[in-house]
């Protein structure tokens, strides 16, 4: 089983859009995939037309009394399941705090462990912040993918994440940036794509273009290939999935 995360300190850069489309591509290849929506905004859950089970009791799951599998829901797509954004993130953060004060090991890793029986790929859609949750995700994920709009400020947030990894002895090689919302009419975008900064040396080669059709995922509550497989941006996501696979040893 591989665990991957879409992360960026910056909000609104395409983490969720990417997580949902990549999850679709993995599942479409027959890879048993679980997307865990860890963002209280619940955008990934919404885009996959999924609501949390009302009877699930997150607190019992966090303290190990109920199996986390109870939170899993199927999606409209074969081989793709989801844990909708059901956890009150406050409960989760509180529990993480408590357990780490007691010197217990990474709770996120512990919660994910049992999924190895049923899934080959776990995809985490992260909220845009540094927190105990993100630290545990950094520690747990085999690889992290960071969508970057080609601007200087986005590069700075990438640098901050990379520096955090270095300072905390986490392997920065697991960080893979990729360009999103690329608008080739803009000279800075063209320049950065032609000459990617050195710090992006582990980056993924496929850029995701800016395209209005991406917004329509919200109208359809579906991943791009489910309603417009031939759009340029849909093909870019198919290619990005190939890039991601190349970074993972299991596939
Ligand atoms: N390639 C793209 N072209 C055009 N619009 C896009 C593209 N990718 C994402 N968007 C739009 O940008 C907005 C933000 O995208 P998304 O929710 O995926 O970002 P995010 O990084 O997950 O945000 P947050 O930090 O709030 O979780 C959405 O409205 C989405 O439809
Ligand atoms: Mg998001």
PDB file of C-alpha atoms and ligand atoms in Angstrom:
ATOM      1  CA  UNK A   1       0.000   0.000   0.000  1.00  0.00           C
ATOM      2  CA  UNK A   2       1.205   3.500  -0.845  1.00  0.00           C
ATOM      3  CA  UNK A   3       0.000   6.615   0.966  1.00  0.00           C
ATOM      4  CA  UNK A   4       0.198   9.894  -0.895  1.00  0.00           C
ATOM      5  CA  UNK A   5      -0.908  13.423   0.008  1.00  0.00           C
ATOM      6  CA  UNK A   6      -1.794  16.575  -1.858  1.00  0.00           C
ATOM      7  CA  UNK A   7      -0.477  19.418   0.239  1.00  0.00           C
ATOM      8  CA  UNK A   8       0.273  23.091   0.037  1.00  0.00           C
ATOM      9  CA  UNK A   9       0.478  25.703   2.712  1.00  0.00           C
ATOM     10  CA  UNK A  10      -1.220  27.983   0.218  1.00  0.00           C
ATOM     11  CA  UNK A  11      -4.982  27.732  -0.240  1.00  0.00           C
ATOM     12  CA  UNK A  12      -6.898  27.499  -3.489  1.00  0.00           C
ATOM     13  CA  UNK A  13      -4.046  26.143  -5.605  1.00  0.00           C
ATOM     14  CA  UNK A  14      -5.664  22.916  -6.834  1.00  0.00           C
ATOM     15  CA  UNK A  15      -4.950  20.337  -4.110  1.00  0.00           C
ATOM     16  CA  UNK A  16      -8.496  19.001  -3.972  1.00  0.00           C
ATOM     17  CA  UNK A  17      -9.059  19.168  -7.726  1.00  0.00           C
ATOM     18  CA  UNK A  18      -5.869  17.175  -8.199  1.00  0.00           C
ATOM     19  CA  UNK A  19      -6.611  14.661  -5.430  1.00  0.00           C
ATOM     20  CA  UNK A  20     -10.043  13.886  -6.906  1.00  0.00           C
ATOM     21  CA  UNK A  21      -8.849  13.527 -10.511  1.00  0.00           C
ATOM     22  CA  UNK A  22      -5.798  11.475  -9.588  1.00  0.00           C
ATOM     23  CA  UNK A  23      -7.964   9.225  -7.392  1.00  0.00           C
ATOM     24  CA  UNK A  24     -10.249   8.650 -10.398  1.00  0.00           C
ATOM     25  CA  UNK A  25      -7.290   7.714 -12.629  1.00  0.00           C
ATOM     26  CA  UNK A  26      -5.861   5.291 -10.099  1.00  0.00           C
ATOM     27  CA  UNK A  27      -9.241   3.615  -9.590  1.00  0.00           C
ATOM     28  CA  UNK A  28      -9.836   3.522 -13.332  1.00  0.00           C
ATOM     29  CA  UNK A  29      -6.722   1.346 -13.636  1.00  0.00           C
ATOM     30  CA  UNK A  30      -8.288  -1.080 -11.178  1.00  0.00           C
ATOM     31  CA  UNK A  31      -6.136   0.051  -8.248  1.00  0.00           C
ATOM     32  CA  UNK A  32      -8.211  -0.184  -5.040  1.00  0.00           C
ATOM     33  CA  UNK A  33      -8.081   3.446  -3.927  1.00  0.00           C
ATOM     34  CA  UNK A  34      -9.261   5.282  -0.830  1.00  0.00           C
ATOM     35  CA  UNK A  35      -9.458   9.070  -0.749  1.00  0.00           C
ATOM     36  CA  UNK A  36      -9.452  10.519   2.764  1.00  0.00           C
ATOM     37  CA  UNK A  37     -10.839  14.044   2.885  1.00  0.00           C
ATOM     38  CA  UNK A  38      -8.948  15.621   5.782  1.00  0.00           C
ATOM     39  CA  UNK A  39     -10.132  19.153   5.073  1.00  0.00           C
ATOM     40  CA  UNK A  40     -13.124  20.353   7.120  1.00  0.00           C
ATOM     41  CA  UNK A  41     -14.260  22.312   4.047  1.00  0.00           C
ATOM     42  CA  UNK A  42     -15.183  18.893   2.631  1.00  0.00           C
ATOM     43  CA  UNK A  43     -14.580  19.909  -0.983  1.00  0.00           C
ATOM     44  CA  UNK A  44     -13.303  16.499  -2.112  1.00  0.00           C
ATOM     45  CA  UNK A  45     -16.326  14.791  -0.540  1.00  0.00           C
ATOM     46  CA  UNK A  46     -18.618  17.215  -2.273  1.00  0.00           C
ATOM     47  CA  UNK A  47     -16.914  16.815  -5.662  1.00  0.00           C
ATOM     48  CA  UNK A  48     -17.365  13.054  -5.347  1.00  0.00           C
ATOM     49  CA  UNK A  49     -20.986  13.530  -4.320  1.00  0.00           C
ATOM     50  CA  UNK A  50     -20.407  11.932  -0.932  1.00  0.00           C
ATOM     51  CA  UNK A  51     -21.733  12.758   2.498  1.00  0.00           C
ATOM     52  CA  UNK A  52     -20.458  11.477   5.830  1.00  0.00           C
ATOM     53  CA  UNK A  53     -22.379   8.695   7.541  1.00  0.00           C
ATOM     54  CA  UNK A  54     -24.435  10.391  10.192  1.00  0.00           C
ATOM     55  CA  UNK A  55     -24.132   7.463  12.617  1.00  0.00           C
ATOM     56  CA  UNK A  56     -20.350   7.338  12.593  1.00  0.00           C
ATOM     57  CA  UNK A  57     -18.867   8.530  15.868  1.00  0.00           C
ATOM     58  CA  UNK A  58     -15.515  10.064  15.113  1.00  0.00           C
ATOM     59  CA  UNK A  59     -14.499  10.309  18.775  1.00  0.00           C
ATOM     60  CA  UNK A  60     -14.813   6.540  19.225  1.00  0.00           C
ATOM     61  CA  UNK A  61     -12.729   6.016  16.113  1.00  0.00           C
ATOM     62  CA  UNK A  62     -10.030   8.394  17.321  1.00  0.00           C
ATOM     63  CA  UNK A  63      -9.694   6.587  20.620  1.00  0.00           C
ATOM     64  CA  UNK A  64      -9.674   3.195  18.936  1.00  0.00           C
ATOM     65  CA  UNK A  65     -13.082   1.938  20.127  1.00  0.00           C
ATOM     66  CA  UNK A  66     -14.633   1.722  16.651  1.00  0.00           C
ATOM     67  CA  UNK A  67     -12.778   0.623  13.480  1.00  0.00           C
ATOM     68  CA  UNK A  68     -12.069   3.520  11.136  1.00  0.00           C
ATOM     69  CA  UNK A  69     -13.407   1.364   8.301  1.00  0.00           C
ATOM     70  CA  UNK A  70     -16.880   2.390   9.535  1.00  0.00           C
ATOM     71  CA  UNK A  71     -16.296   5.826   8.031  1.00  0.00           C
ATOM     72  CA  UNK A  72     -15.573   4.529   4.525  1.00  0.00           C
ATOM     73  CA  UNK A  73     -18.168   5.068   1.815  1.00  0.00           C
ATOM     74  CA  UNK A  74     -18.241   3.868  -1.776  1.00  0.00           C
ATOM     75  CA  UNK A  75     -18.259   6.498  -4.538  1.00  0.00           C
ATOM     76  CA  UNK A  76     -20.017   6.374  -7.909  1.00  0.00           C
ATOM     77  CA  UNK A  77     -16.779   4.923  -9.355  1.00  0.00           C
ATOM     78  CA  UNK A  78     -15.544   1.364  -9.245  1.00  0.00           C
ATOM     79  CA  UNK A  79     -12.463   0.766  -7.052  1.00  0.00           C
ATOM     80  CA  UNK A  80     -12.776   4.246  -5.485  1.00  0.00           C
ATOM     81  CA  UNK A  81     -13.914   4.708  -1.891  1.00  0.00           C
ATOM     82  CA  UNK A  82     -13.851   7.802   0.274  1.00  0.00           C
ATOM     83  CA  UNK A  83     -13.717   8.867   3.892  1.00  0.00           C
ATOM     84  CA  UNK A  84     -15.775  12.042   3.640  1.00  0.00           C
ATOM     85  CA  UNK A  85     -14.834  15.074   5.743  1.00  0.00           C
ATOM     86  CA  UNK A  86     -16.708  13.799   8.731  1.00  0.00           C
ATOM     87  CA  UNK A  87     -14.173  14.127  11.487  1.00  0.00           C
ATOM     88  CA  UNK A  88     -14.571  17.333  13.308  1.00  0.00           C
ATOM     89  CA  UNK A  89     -11.032  18.481  12.641  1.00  0.00           C
ATOM     90  CA  UNK A  90     -11.041  20.040  16.094  1.00  0.00           C
ATOM     91  CA  UNK A  91     -11.605  16.590  17.621  1.00  0.00           C
ATOM     92  CA  UNK A  92      -8.863  15.200  15.447  1.00  0.00           C
ATOM     93  CA  UNK A  93      -6.381  17.974  16.309  1.00  0.00           C
ATOM     94  CA  UNK A  94      -7.227  17.666  20.028  1.00  0.00           C
ATOM     95  CA  UNK A  95      -6.684  13.934  19.938  1.00  0.00           C
ATOM     96  CA  UNK A  96      -3.414  14.321  18.046  1.00  0.00           C
ATOM     97  CA  UNK A  97      -2.254  16.845  20.647  1.00  0.00           C
ATOM     98  CA  UNK A  98      -3.237  14.607  23.541  1.00  0.00           C
ATOM     99  CA  UNK A  99      -1.642  11.510  22.117  1.00  0.00           C
ATOM    100  CA  UNK A 100       1.565  13.245  21.136  1.00  0.00           C
ATOM    101  CA  UNK A 101       1.846  14.732  24.661  1.00  0.00           C
ATOM    102  CA  UNK A 102       1.532  11.186  25.969  1.00  0.00           C
ATOM    103  CA  UNK A 103       4.389  10.246  23.679  1.00  0.00           C
ATOM    104  CA  UNK A 104       2.217   8.010  21.507  1.00  0.00           C
ATOM    105  CA  UNK A 105       3.177   7.360  17.933  1.00  0.00           C
ATOM    106  CA  UNK A 106       1.733   8.978  14.850  1.00  0.00           C
ATOM    107  CA  UNK A 107      -2.060   8.611  15.030  1.00  0.00           C
ATOM    108  CA  UNK A 108      -2.666   9.213  11.334  1.00  0.00           C
ATOM    109  CA  UNK A 109      -0.263   6.394  10.452  1.00  0.00           C
ATOM    110  CA  UNK A 110      -1.986   4.161  12.998  1.00  0.00           C
ATOM    111  CA  UNK A 111      -5.436   4.952  11.602  1.00  0.00           C
ATOM    112  CA  UNK A 112      -4.309   4.240   8.036  1.00  0.00           C
ATOM    113  CA  UNK A 113      -2.530   0.957   8.809  1.00  0.00           C
ATOM    114  CA  UNK A 114      -5.596  -1.365   8.715  1.00  0.00           C
ATOM    115  CA  UNK A 115      -6.459  -0.171   5.206  1.00  0.00           C
ATOM    116  CA  UNK A 116      -3.539  -2.122   3.753  1.00  0.00           C
ATOM    117  CA  UNK A 117      -5.859  -5.161   3.644  1.00  0.00           C
ATOM    118  CA  UNK A 118      -8.296  -3.536   1.225  1.00  0.00           C
ATOM    119  CA  UNK A 119      -6.511  -0.730  -0.580  1.00  0.00           C
ATOM    120  CA  UNK A 120      -3.347  -0.344  -2.626  1.00  0.00           C
ATOM    121  CA  UNK A 121      -3.445   3.456  -2.646  1.00  0.00           C
ATOM    122  CA  UNK A 122      -4.492   5.953   0.027  1.00  0.00           C
ATOM    123  CA  UNK A 123      -4.820   9.574  -1.082  1.00  0.00           C
ATOM    124  CA  UNK A 124      -4.965  12.314   1.544  1.00  0.00           C
ATOM    125  CA  UNK A 125      -6.497  15.658   0.647  1.00  0.00           C
ATOM    126  CA  UNK A 126      -4.976  18.107   3.144  1.00  0.00           C
ATOM    127  CA  UNK A 127      -6.154  21.466   4.438  1.00  0.00           C
ATOM    128  CA  UNK A 128      -3.903  24.453   3.642  1.00  0.00           C
ATOM    129  CA  UNK A 129      -1.999  24.850   6.903  1.00  0.00           C
ATOM    130  CA  UNK A 130       0.900  23.694   9.015  1.00  0.00           C
ATOM    131  CA  UNK A 131      -0.445  21.863  12.074  1.00  0.00           C
ATOM    132  CA  UNK A 132       0.081  18.701  14.066  1.00  0.00           C
ATOM    133  CA  UNK A 133      -2.128  17.003  11.478  1.00  0.00           C
ATOM    134  CA  UNK A 134       0.080  18.119   8.592  1.00  0.00           C
ATOM    135  CA  UNK A 135       3.211  17.104  10.524  1.00  0.00           C
ATOM    136  CA  UNK A 136       1.823  13.595  10.948  1.00  0.00           C
ATOM    137  CA  UNK A 137       0.880  13.515   7.279  1.00  0.00           C
ATOM    138  CA  UNK A 138       4.442  14.569   6.365  1.00  0.00           C
ATOM    139  CA  UNK A 139       5.685  11.699   8.459  1.00  0.00           C
ATOM    140  CA  UNK A 140       3.224   9.133   7.103  1.00  0.00           C
ATOM    141  CA  UNK A 141       3.009   9.804   3.372  1.00  0.00           C
ATOM    142  CA  UNK A 142       5.280   7.898   1.022  1.00  0.00           C
ATOM    143  CA  UNK A 143       5.113  10.923  -1.285  1.00  0.00           C
ATOM    144  CA  UNK A 144       3.599  14.408  -1.184  1.00  0.00           C
ATOM    145  CA  UNK A 145       2.504  16.351  -4.255  1.00  0.00           C
ATOM    146  CA  UNK A 146       2.394  20.133  -4.129  1.00  0.00           C
ATOM    147  CA  UNK A 147       0.423  22.019  -6.756  1.00  0.00           C
ATOM    148  CA  UNK A 148       2.198  25.293  -7.566  1.00  0.00           C
ATOM    149  CA  UNK A 149       0.866  28.216  -9.549  1.00  0.00           C
ATOM    150  CA  UNK A 150       3.974  29.479 -11.376  1.00  0.00           C
ATOM    151  CA  UNK A 151       4.557  32.620  -9.299  1.00  0.00           C
ATOM    152  CA  UNK A 152       7.310  33.724  -6.940  1.00  0.00           C
ATOM    153  CA  UNK A 153       5.020  33.573  -3.909  1.00  0.00           C
ATOM    154  CA  UNK A 154       4.076  29.951  -4.623  1.00  0.00           C
ATOM    155  CA  UNK A 155       7.734  29.072  -4.837  1.00  0.00           C
ATOM    156  CA  UNK A 156       8.266  30.666  -1.461  1.00  0.00           C
ATOM    157  CA  UNK A 157       5.623  28.450   0.149  1.00  0.00           C
ATOM    158  CA  UNK A 158       7.254  25.429  -1.476  1.00  0.00           C
ATOM    159  CA  UNK A 159      10.573  26.534  -0.018  1.00  0.00           C
ATOM    160  CA  UNK A 160       9.008  26.857   3.449  1.00  0.00           C
ATOM    161  CA  UNK A 161       7.697  23.292   3.269  1.00  0.00           C
ATOM    162  CA  UNK A 162      11.021  21.975   1.998  1.00  0.00           C
ATOM    163  CA  UNK A 163      12.875  23.810   4.791  1.00  0.00           C
ATOM    164  CA  UNK A 164      10.483  22.356   7.362  1.00  0.00           C
ATOM    165  CA  UNK A 165      11.291  18.885   6.028  1.00  0.00           C
ATOM    166  CA  UNK A 166      15.010  19.511   6.232  1.00  0.00           C
ATOM    167  CA  UNK A 167      14.836  20.961   9.751  1.00  0.00           C
ATOM    168  CA  UNK A 168      12.763  18.035  10.999  1.00  0.00           C
ATOM    169  CA  UNK A 169      14.858  15.366   9.315  1.00  0.00           C
ATOM    170  CA  UNK A 170      12.021  14.359   7.001  1.00  0.00           C
ATOM    171  CA  UNK A 171      13.216  13.350   3.556  1.00  0.00           C
ATOM    172  CA  UNK A 172      12.605  16.311   1.183  1.00  0.00           C
ATOM    173  CA  UNK A 173      12.960  13.910  -1.748  1.00  0.00           C
ATOM    174  CA  UNK A 174       9.382  12.825  -1.033  1.00  0.00           C
ATOM    175  CA  UNK A 175       8.179  16.320  -1.992  1.00  0.00           C
ATOM    176  CA  UNK A 176       7.121  16.608  -5.616  1.00  0.00           C
ATOM    177  CA  UNK A 177       5.867  19.940  -6.883  1.00  0.00           C
ATOM    178  CA  UNK A 178       3.912  20.321 -10.095  1.00  0.00           C
ATOM    179  CA  UNK A 179       2.655  23.417 -11.878  1.00  0.00           C
ATOM    180  CA  UNK A 180      -1.086  24.094 -11.889  1.00  0.00           C
ATOM    181  CA  UNK A 181      -3.404  26.718 -13.326  1.00  0.00           C
ATOM    182  CA  UNK A 182      -0.785  27.440 -15.945  1.00  0.00           C
ATOM    183  CA  UNK A 183      -1.717  30.291 -18.256  1.00  0.00           C
ATOM    184  CA  UNK A 184       0.679  30.405 -21.165  1.00  0.00           C
ATOM    185  CA  UNK A 185      -0.430  33.931 -22.042  1.00  0.00           C
ATOM    186  CA  UNK A 186       1.439  35.090 -18.944  1.00  0.00           C
ATOM    187  CA  UNK A 187       5.144  35.643 -19.402  1.00  0.00           C
ATOM    188  CA  UNK A 188       6.070  34.609 -15.839  1.00  0.00           C
ATOM    189  CA  UNK A 189       4.239  31.297 -16.297  1.00  0.00           C
ATOM    190  CA  UNK A 190       6.031  30.658 -19.617  1.00  0.00           C
ATOM    191  CA  UNK A 191       9.369  31.592 -18.092  1.00  0.00           C
ATOM    192  CA  UNK A 192       9.012  29.333 -15.040  1.00  0.00           C
ATOM    193  CA  UNK A 193       7.919  26.390 -17.159  1.00  0.00           C
ATOM    194  CA  UNK A 194      10.815  26.855 -19.543  1.00  0.00           C
ATOM    195  CA  UNK A 195      13.332  27.320 -16.705  1.00  0.00           C
ATOM    196  CA  UNK A 196      12.038  25.631 -13.543  1.00  0.00           C
ATOM    197  CA  UNK A 197      13.930  26.797 -10.450  1.00  0.00           C
ATOM    198  CA  UNK A 198      16.527  24.349  -9.128  1.00  0.00           C
ATOM    199  CA  UNK A 199      14.566  23.690  -5.931  1.00  0.00           C
ATOM    200  CA  UNK A 200      11.924  21.945  -8.063  1.00  0.00           C
ATOM    201  CA  UNK A 201      14.305  19.243  -9.240  1.00  0.00           C
ATOM    202  CA  UNK A 202      12.035  16.464  -7.910  1.00  0.00           C
ATOM    203  CA  UNK A 203       9.033  18.051  -9.581  1.00  0.00           C
ATOM    204  CA  UNK A 204       6.602  16.276 -11.881  1.00  0.00           C
ATOM    205  CA  UNK A 205       7.011  17.095 -15.591  1.00  0.00           C
ATOM    206  CA  UNK A 206       3.345  17.557 -16.577  1.00  0.00           C
ATOM    207  CA  UNK A 207       1.889  21.050 -16.075  1.00  0.00           C
ATOM    208  CA  UNK A 208      -1.856  21.385 -15.468  1.00  0.00           C
ATOM    209  CA  UNK A 209      -3.279  24.227 -17.565  1.00  0.00           C
ATOM    210  CA  UNK A 210      -5.754  26.802 -16.332  1.00  0.00           C
ATOM    211  CA  UNK A 211      -9.115  25.753 -17.822  1.00  0.00           C
ATOM    212  CA  UNK A 212     -12.674  26.898 -17.160  1.00  0.00           C
ATOM    213  CA  UNK A 213     -13.931  23.300 -17.492  1.00  0.00           C
ATOM    214  CA  UNK A 214     -12.303  22.506 -14.108  1.00  0.00           C
ATOM    215  CA  UNK A 215     -14.907  24.675 -12.382  1.00  0.00           C
ATOM    216  CA  UNK A 216     -17.594  22.483 -13.958  1.00  0.00           C
ATOM    217  CA  UNK A 217     -16.510  19.612 -11.707  1.00  0.00           C
ATOM    218  CA  UNK A 218     -18.682  21.446  -9.179  1.00  0.00           C
ATOM    219  CA  UNK A 219     -21.735  21.451 -11.504  1.00  0.00           C
ATOM    220  CA  UNK A 220     -21.376  17.726 -12.164  1.00  0.00           C
ATOM    221  CA  UNK A 221     -20.018  16.795  -8.723  1.00  0.00           C
ATOM    222  CA  UNK A 222     -17.700  14.494 -10.618  1.00  0.00           C
ATOM    223  CA  UNK A 223     -14.053  14.147 -11.668  1.00  0.00           C
ATOM    224  CA  UNK A 224     -13.115  15.618 -15.075  1.00  0.00           C
ATOM    225  CA  UNK A 225     -12.904  12.356 -17.058  1.00  0.00           C
ATOM    226  CA  UNK A 226     -16.458  11.469 -15.983  1.00  0.00           C
ATOM    227  CA  UNK A 227     -17.895  14.311 -18.059  1.00  0.00           C
ATOM    228  CA  UNK A 228     -15.168  15.669 -20.381  1.00  0.00           C
ATOM    229  CA  UNK A 229     -12.480  13.118 -21.013  1.00  0.00           C
ATOM    230  CA  UNK A 230     -11.163  14.937 -24.097  1.00  0.00           C
ATOM    231  CA  UNK A 231     -10.547  18.357 -22.579  1.00  0.00           C
ATOM    232  CA  UNK A 232      -6.892  19.404 -22.686  1.00  0.00           C
ATOM    233  CA  UNK A 233      -6.822  19.617 -18.887  1.00  0.00           C
ATOM    234  CA  UNK A 234      -8.319  16.092 -18.554  1.00  0.00           C
ATOM    235  CA  UNK A 235      -5.475  14.754 -20.684  1.00  0.00           C
ATOM    236  CA  UNK A 236      -2.998  16.689 -18.549  1.00  0.00           C
ATOM    237  CA  UNK A 237      -4.347  14.968 -15.422  1.00  0.00           C
ATOM    238  CA  UNK A 238      -4.037  11.570 -17.149  1.00  0.00           C
ATOM    239  CA  UNK A 239      -0.399  12.387 -17.819  1.00  0.00           C
ATOM    240  CA  UNK A 240       0.146  13.702 -14.274  1.00  0.00           C
ATOM    241  CA  UNK A 241      -1.108  10.359 -12.950  1.00  0.00           C
ATOM    242  CA  UNK A 242       1.585   8.637 -15.015  1.00  0.00           C
ATOM    243  CA  UNK A 243       4.164  11.030 -13.492  1.00  0.00           C
ATOM    244  CA  UNK A 244       2.891  10.199 -10.002  1.00  0.00           C
ATOM    245  CA  UNK A 245       3.025   6.458 -10.648  1.00  0.00           C
ATOM    246  CA  UNK A 246       6.652   6.838 -11.699  1.00  0.00           C
ATOM    247  CA  UNK A 247       7.448   8.195  -8.208  1.00  0.00           C
ATOM    248  CA  UNK A 248       5.810   5.240  -6.405  1.00  0.00           C
ATOM    249  CA  UNK A 249       7.484   1.880  -6.025  1.00  0.00           C
ATOM    250  CA  UNK A 250       4.284  -0.229  -5.837  1.00  0.00           C
ATOM    251  CA  UNK A 251       2.935   0.635  -9.295  1.00  0.00           C
TER     252      UNK A 251
HETATM  253  N1  LIG B   1      -6.464  23.896 -13.565  1.00  0.00           N
HETATM  254  C1  LIG B   1      -7.439  24.701 -13.129  1.00  0.00           C
HETATM  255  N2  LIG B   1      -8.013  25.596 -13.959  1.00  0.00           N
HETATM  256  C2  LIG B   1      -9.014  26.413 -13.534  1.00  0.00           C
HETATM  257  N3  LIG B   1      -9.502  26.402 -12.289  1.00  0.00           N
HETATM  258  C3  LIG B   1      -8.983  25.524 -11.421  1.00  0.00           C
HETATM  259  C4  LIG B   1      -7.924  24.630 -11.784  1.00  0.00           C
HETATM  260  N4  LIG B   1      -7.611  23.873 -10.699  1.00  0.00           N
HETATM  261  C5  LIG B   1      -8.441  24.267  -9.703  1.00  0.00           C
HETATM  262  N5  LIG B   1      -9.263  25.258 -10.138  1.00  0.00           N
HETATM  263  C6  LIG B   1     -10.305  25.938  -9.349  1.00  0.00           C
HETATM  264  O1  LIG B   1      -9.657  26.692  -8.328  1.00  0.00           O
HETATM  265  C7  LIG B   1     -10.392  26.608  -7.114  1.00  0.00           C
HETATM  266  C8  LIG B   1      -9.509  26.019  -6.016  1.00  0.00           C
HETATM  267  O2  LIG B   1      -9.199  24.669  -6.356  1.00  0.00           O
HETATM  268  P1  LIG B   1      -9.075  23.558  -5.241  1.00  0.00           P
HETATM  269  O3  LIG B   1     -10.264  23.565  -4.359  1.00  0.00           O
HETATM  270  O4  LIG B   1      -8.713  22.288  -5.923  1.00  0.00           O
HETATM  271  O5  LIG B   1      -7.812  24.126  -4.438  1.00  0.00           O
HETATM  272  P2  LIG B   1      -7.290  23.699  -2.997  1.00  0.00           P
HETATM  273  O6  LIG B   1      -5.830  23.935  -3.028  1.00  0.00           O
HETATM  274  O7  LIG B   1      -7.759  22.347  -2.652  1.00  0.00           O
HETATM  275  O8  LIG B   1      -8.013  24.777  -2.070  1.00  0.00           O
HETATM  276  P3  LIG B   1      -8.068  24.783  -0.449  1.00  0.00           P
HETATM  277  O9  LIG B   1      -6.720  25.255  -0.016  1.00  0.00           O
HETATM  278  O10 LIG B   1      -9.165  25.756  -0.141  1.00  0.00           O
HETATM  279  O11 LIG B   1      -8.355  23.379  -0.019  1.00  0.00           O
HETATM  280  C9  LIG B   1     -11.635  25.762  -7.414  1.00  0.00           C
HETATM  281  O12 LIG B   1     -12.701  26.621  -7.689  1.00  0.00           O
HETATM  282  C10 LIG B   1     -11.238  24.971  -8.638  1.00  0.00           C
HETATM  283  O13 LIG B   1     -12.342  24.650  -9.453  1.00  0.00           O
HETATM  284 MG1  LIG B   2      -8.782  21.669  -0.927  1.00  0.00          MG
END
